[in-house]
Coordinates of C-alpha atoms and ligand atoms in Angstrom, one line a residue:
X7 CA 0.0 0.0 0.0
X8 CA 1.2 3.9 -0.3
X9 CA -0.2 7.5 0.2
X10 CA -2.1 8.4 -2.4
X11 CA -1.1 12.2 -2.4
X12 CA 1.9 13.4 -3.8
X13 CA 2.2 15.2 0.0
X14 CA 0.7 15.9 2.7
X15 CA -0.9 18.5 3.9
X16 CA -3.4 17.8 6.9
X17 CA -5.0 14.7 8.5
X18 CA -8.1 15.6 6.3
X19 CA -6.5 14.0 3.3
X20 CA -5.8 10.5 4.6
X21 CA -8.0 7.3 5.1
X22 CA -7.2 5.3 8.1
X23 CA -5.6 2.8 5.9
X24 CA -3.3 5.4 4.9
X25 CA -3.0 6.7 9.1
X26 CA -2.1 3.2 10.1
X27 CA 0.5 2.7 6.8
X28 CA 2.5 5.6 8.5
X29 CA 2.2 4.6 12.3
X30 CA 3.0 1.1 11.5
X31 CA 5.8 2.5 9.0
X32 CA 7.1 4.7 12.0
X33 CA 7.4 1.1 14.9
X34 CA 10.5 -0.6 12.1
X35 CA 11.6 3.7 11.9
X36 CA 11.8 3.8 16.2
X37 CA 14.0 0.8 16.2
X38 CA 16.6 2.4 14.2
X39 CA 16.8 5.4 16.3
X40 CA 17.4 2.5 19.0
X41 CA 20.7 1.4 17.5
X42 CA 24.3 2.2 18.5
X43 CA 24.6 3.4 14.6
X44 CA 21.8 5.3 14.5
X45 CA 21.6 5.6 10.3
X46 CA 20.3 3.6 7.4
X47 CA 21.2 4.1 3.7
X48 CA 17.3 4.2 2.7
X49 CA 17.5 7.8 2.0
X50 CA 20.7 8.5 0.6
X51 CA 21.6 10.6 -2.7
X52 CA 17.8 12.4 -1.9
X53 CA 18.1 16.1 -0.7
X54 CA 15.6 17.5 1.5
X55 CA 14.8 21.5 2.1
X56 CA 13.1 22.6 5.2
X57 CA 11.4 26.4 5.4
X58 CA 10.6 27.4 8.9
X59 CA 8.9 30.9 8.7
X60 CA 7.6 30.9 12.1
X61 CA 9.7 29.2 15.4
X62 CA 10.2 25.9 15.9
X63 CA 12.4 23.8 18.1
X64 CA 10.8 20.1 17.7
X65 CA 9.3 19.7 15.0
X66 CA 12.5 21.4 12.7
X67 CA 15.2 19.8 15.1
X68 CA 13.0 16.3 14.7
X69 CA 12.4 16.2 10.7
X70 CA 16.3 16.8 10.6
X71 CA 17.3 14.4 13.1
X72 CA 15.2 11.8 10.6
X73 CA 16.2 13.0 7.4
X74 CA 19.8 12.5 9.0
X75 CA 19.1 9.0 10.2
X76 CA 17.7 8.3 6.6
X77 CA 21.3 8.9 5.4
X78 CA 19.2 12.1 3.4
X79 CA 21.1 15.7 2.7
X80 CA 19.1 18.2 5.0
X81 CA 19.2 21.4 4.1
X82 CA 17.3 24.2 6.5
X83 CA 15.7 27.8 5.7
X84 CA 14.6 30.6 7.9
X85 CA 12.7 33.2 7.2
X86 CA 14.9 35.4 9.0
X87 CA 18.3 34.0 7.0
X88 CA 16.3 33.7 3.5
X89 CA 15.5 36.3 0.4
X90 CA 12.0 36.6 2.2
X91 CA 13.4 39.3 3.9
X92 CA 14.3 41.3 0.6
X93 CA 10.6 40.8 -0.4
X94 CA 10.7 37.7 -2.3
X95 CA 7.4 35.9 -2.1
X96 CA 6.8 32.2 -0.9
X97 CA 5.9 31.2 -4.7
X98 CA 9.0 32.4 -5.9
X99 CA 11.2 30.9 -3.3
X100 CA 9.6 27.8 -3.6
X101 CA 10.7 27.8 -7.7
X102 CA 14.1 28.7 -6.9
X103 CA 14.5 25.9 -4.6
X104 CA 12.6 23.8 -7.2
X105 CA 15.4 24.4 -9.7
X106 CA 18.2 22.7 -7.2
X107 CA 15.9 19.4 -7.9
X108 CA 15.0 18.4 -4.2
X109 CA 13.3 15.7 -3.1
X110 CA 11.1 16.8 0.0
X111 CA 10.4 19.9 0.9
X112 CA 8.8 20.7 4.7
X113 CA 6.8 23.7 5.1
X114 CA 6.0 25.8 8.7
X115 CA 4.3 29.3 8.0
X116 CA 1.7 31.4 10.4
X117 CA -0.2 31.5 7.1
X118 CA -3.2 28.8 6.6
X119 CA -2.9 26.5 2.8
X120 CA 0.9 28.2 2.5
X121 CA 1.8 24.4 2.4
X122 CA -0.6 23.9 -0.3
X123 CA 0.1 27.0 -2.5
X124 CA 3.3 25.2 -2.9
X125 CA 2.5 21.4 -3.5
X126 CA -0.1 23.0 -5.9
X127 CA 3.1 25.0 -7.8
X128 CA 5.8 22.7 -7.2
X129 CA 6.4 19.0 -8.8
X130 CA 8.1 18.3 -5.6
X131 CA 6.5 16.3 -3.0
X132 CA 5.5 19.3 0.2
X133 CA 5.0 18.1 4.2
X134 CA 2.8 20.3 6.5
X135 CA 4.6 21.2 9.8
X136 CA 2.4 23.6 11.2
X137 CA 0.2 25.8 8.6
X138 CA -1.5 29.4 10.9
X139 CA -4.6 27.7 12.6
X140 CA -5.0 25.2 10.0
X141 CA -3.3 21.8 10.6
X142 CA -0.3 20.2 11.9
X143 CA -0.3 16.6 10.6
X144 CA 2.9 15.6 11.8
X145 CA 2.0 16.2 15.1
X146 CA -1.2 14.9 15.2
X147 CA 0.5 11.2 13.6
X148 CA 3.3 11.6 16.5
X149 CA 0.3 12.1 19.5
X150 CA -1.4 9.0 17.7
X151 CA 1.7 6.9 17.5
X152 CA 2.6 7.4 21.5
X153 CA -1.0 6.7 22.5
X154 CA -0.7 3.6 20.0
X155 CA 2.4 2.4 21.9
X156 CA 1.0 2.8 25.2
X157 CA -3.1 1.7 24.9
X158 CA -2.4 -0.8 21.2
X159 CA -5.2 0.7 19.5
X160 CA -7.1 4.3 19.5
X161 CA -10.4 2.9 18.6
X162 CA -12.4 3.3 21.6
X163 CA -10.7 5.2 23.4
X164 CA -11.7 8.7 24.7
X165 CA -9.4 11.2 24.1
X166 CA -10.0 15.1 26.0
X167 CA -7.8 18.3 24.2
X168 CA -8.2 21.0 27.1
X169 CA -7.3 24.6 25.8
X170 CA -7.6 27.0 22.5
X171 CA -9.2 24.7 20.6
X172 CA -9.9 27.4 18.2
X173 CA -6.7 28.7 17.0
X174 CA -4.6 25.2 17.8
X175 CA -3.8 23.0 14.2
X176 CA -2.9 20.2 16.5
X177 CA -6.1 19.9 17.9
X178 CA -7.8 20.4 14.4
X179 CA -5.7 17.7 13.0
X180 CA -5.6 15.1 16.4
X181 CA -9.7 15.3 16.2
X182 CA -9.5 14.7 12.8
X183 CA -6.9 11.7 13.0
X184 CA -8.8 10.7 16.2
X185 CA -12.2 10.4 14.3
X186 CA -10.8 8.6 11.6
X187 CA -9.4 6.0 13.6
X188 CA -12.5 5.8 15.8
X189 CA -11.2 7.5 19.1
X190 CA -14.1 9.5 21.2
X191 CA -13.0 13.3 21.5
X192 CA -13.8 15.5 24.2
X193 CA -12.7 18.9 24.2
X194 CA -13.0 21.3 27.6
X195 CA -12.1 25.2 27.5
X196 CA -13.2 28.3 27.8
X197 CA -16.2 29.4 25.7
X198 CA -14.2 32.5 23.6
X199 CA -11.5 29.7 22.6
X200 CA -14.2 27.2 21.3
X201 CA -15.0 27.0 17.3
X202 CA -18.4 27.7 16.8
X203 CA -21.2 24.8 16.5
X204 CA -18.0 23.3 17.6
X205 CA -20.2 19.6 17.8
X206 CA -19.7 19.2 14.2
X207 CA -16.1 18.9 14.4
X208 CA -17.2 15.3 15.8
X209 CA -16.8 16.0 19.5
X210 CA -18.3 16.7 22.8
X211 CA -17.9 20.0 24.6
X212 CA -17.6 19.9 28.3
X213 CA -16.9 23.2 29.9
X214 CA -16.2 22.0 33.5
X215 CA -12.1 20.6 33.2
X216 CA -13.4 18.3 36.6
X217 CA -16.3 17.0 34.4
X218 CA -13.7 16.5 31.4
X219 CA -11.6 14.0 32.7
X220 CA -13.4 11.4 34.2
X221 CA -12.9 8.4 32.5
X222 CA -10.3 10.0 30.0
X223 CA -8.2 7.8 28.8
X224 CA -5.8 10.4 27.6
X225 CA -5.6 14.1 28.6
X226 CA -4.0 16.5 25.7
X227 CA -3.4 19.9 26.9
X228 CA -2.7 22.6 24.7
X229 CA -0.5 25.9 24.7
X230 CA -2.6 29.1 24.5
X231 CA -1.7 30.3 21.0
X232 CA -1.5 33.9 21.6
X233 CA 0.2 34.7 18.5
X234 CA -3.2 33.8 16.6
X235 CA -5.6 35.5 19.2
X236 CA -7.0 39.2 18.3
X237 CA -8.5 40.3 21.0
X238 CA -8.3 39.1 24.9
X239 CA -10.1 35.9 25.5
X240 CA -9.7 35.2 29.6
X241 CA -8.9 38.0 32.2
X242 CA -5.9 36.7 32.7
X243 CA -3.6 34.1 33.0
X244 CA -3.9 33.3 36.9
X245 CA -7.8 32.8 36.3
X246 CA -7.3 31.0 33.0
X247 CA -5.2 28.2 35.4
X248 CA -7.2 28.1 38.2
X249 CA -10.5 26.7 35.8
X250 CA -8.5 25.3 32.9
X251 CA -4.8 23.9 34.3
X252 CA -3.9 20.5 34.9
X253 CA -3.0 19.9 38.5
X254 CA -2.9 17.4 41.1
X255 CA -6.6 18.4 42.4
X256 CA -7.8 17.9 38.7
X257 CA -6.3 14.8 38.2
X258 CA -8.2 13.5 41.4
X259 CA -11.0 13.3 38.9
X260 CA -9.7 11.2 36.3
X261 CA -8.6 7.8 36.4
X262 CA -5.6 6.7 38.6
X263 CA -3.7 5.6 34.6
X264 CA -4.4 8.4 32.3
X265 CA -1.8 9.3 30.2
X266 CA -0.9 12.9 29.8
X267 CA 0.4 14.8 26.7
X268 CA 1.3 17.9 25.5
X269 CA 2.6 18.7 21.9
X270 CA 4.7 21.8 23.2
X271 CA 6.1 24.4 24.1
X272 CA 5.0 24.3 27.5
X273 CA 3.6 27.2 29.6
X274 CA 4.1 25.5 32.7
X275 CA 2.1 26.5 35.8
X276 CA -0.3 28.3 32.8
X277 CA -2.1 24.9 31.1
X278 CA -0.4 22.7 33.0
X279 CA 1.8 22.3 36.5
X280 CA 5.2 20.9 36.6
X281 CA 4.3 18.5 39.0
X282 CA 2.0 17.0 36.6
X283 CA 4.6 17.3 34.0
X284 CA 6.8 14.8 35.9
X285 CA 4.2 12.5 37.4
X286 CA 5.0 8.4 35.7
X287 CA 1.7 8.7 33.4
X288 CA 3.4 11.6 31.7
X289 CA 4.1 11.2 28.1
X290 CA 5.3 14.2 26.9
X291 CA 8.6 13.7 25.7
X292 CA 7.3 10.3 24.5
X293 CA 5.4 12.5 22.2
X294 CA 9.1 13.8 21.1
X295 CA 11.0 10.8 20.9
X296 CA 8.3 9.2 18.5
X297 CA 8.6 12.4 16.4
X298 CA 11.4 11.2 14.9
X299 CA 10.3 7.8 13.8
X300 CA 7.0 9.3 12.4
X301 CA 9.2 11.8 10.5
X302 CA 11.6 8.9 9.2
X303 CA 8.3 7.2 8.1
X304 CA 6.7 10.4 6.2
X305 CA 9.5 10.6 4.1
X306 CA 10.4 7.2 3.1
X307 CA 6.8 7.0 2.1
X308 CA 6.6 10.6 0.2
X309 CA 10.1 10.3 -1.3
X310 CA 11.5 6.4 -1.0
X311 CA 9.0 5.0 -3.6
Ligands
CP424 N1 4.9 20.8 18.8 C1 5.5 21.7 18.1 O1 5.1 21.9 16.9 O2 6.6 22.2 18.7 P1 7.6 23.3 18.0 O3 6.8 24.5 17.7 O4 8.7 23.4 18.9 O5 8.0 22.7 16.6

């Protein structure tokens, strides 16, 4: 079996088929990262660019880290270090790295379907990582493959995202990916940081975060993305904690084994207390560790064919 696009750009694109091609792609990926020699030849002679025009520290430093371990050449853009800064447009840098004939190319950019205007443009197969408010696919595949590895299967299970469920791609593309592969979502937060009608993403809206976890299986907090906010949405941070943080007396509600994630960066003591962040059910730099493989397996399967 294979992916049926030439790239990919969200969660919305794939079939489950094509969701459990990559996580089971990314278990033979992990046990290379295990090694002593932690490289393989699968990749080698392909050239891959990365553009990150907004901040990044896992997602870049992880698709490197696998393009590396895929014996690929890795090649990384800023914005801040590129011809964007002279006034050169996206389209246009995207040709110009067209004509050096690379393989992959992985795109991060506050803009929504910037991604897209490129795989639409380009021959060259294009990876999401993190498109404005739109999707981050990667991410959503990494969250899937750690709860994989813990609970076997994410049919069944019941899932809660706590936070800006509004302006966050990773929780647009983990309910997507979560729906597909027959996961119950929840989602708890305050009211301004909701999507409208936000039931017809295929979830259940509790306000109350005490309410929310019972019987969670997993917990997913989210950062609040205040670079995508206009406009204050909670008083302030202090209050936003007290209703909406992840703490000790919260998790007094939820079952004794529910595993806790974050995709990062984390504003801890904001969404979530360091306590929490440390207690033996926290997965959080699972979440980063399994980055890698899922990487390794995105492009093998986008560029090893
Ligand atoms: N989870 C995530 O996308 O983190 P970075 O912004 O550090 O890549």
């Amino acid at each position: 079996m294979e992916l049926s696009h030439k790239d990919l750009l969200g969660i919305e694109q794939l079939t489950a088929q094509e969701i459990s091609l990559i996580l089971d792609t990314a278990v033979s990926m992990k046990e290379v990262s295990a090694r002593e020699i932690k490289k393989v030849p699968t990749l080698r002679g392909k050239t891959i660019i990365s553009m990150f025009y907004e901040p990044s520290t896992r997602t870049r430093t992880s698709f490197e880290i696998a393009g590396k371990r895929l014996s690929a050449d890795v090649i990384n853009i800023s914005a801040s270090s590129s011809s964007v800064v002279k006034g050169e447009t996206l389209e246009d840098t995207g040709r110009n790295l067209q004509a050096m004939n690379p393989d992959l190319l992985i795109v991060r950019h506050a803009c929504a379907g910037a991604p897209k205007l490129l795989a639409d443009a380009l021959p060259t197969p294009v990876i999401n990582a993190g498109d404005g408010s739109h999707e981050h696919p990667t991410q959503a595949l990494l969250d899937a493959f750690t709860i994989r590895e813990r609970l076997e299967t994410l049919a069944g299970r019941s899932v809660l995202i706590v936070g800006d469920i509004l302006h966050s791609r990773v929780a647009r593309s983990n309910i997507l990916l979560l729906n597909k592969m027959g996961a119950a979502v929840r989602v708890c937060g305050p009211l301004t940081m909701m999507p409208r009608a936000v039931e017809q993403l295929g979830v259940e809206y509790v306000p109350c975060l005490t309410d929310a976890v019972r019987d969670a299986d997993v917990i997913m907090m989210l950062r609040i993305q205040k670079e995508r906010q206009q406009g204050a949405r909670f008083p302030n941070e202090r209050e936003y904690s007290r209703f909406f943080g992840l703490n000790r007396a919260v998790l007094r509600h939820a079952r004794g084994d529910v595993l806790i994630m974050h995709p990062g960066p984390v504003n801890r003591g904001v969404e979530i207390s360091p306590d929490v962040m440390s207690l033996p059910y926290s997965i959080i730099l699972d979440q980063v560790t399994n980055g890698v493989a899922v990487r390794m397996a995105l492009m093998y399967l986008l560029t090893g064919k």
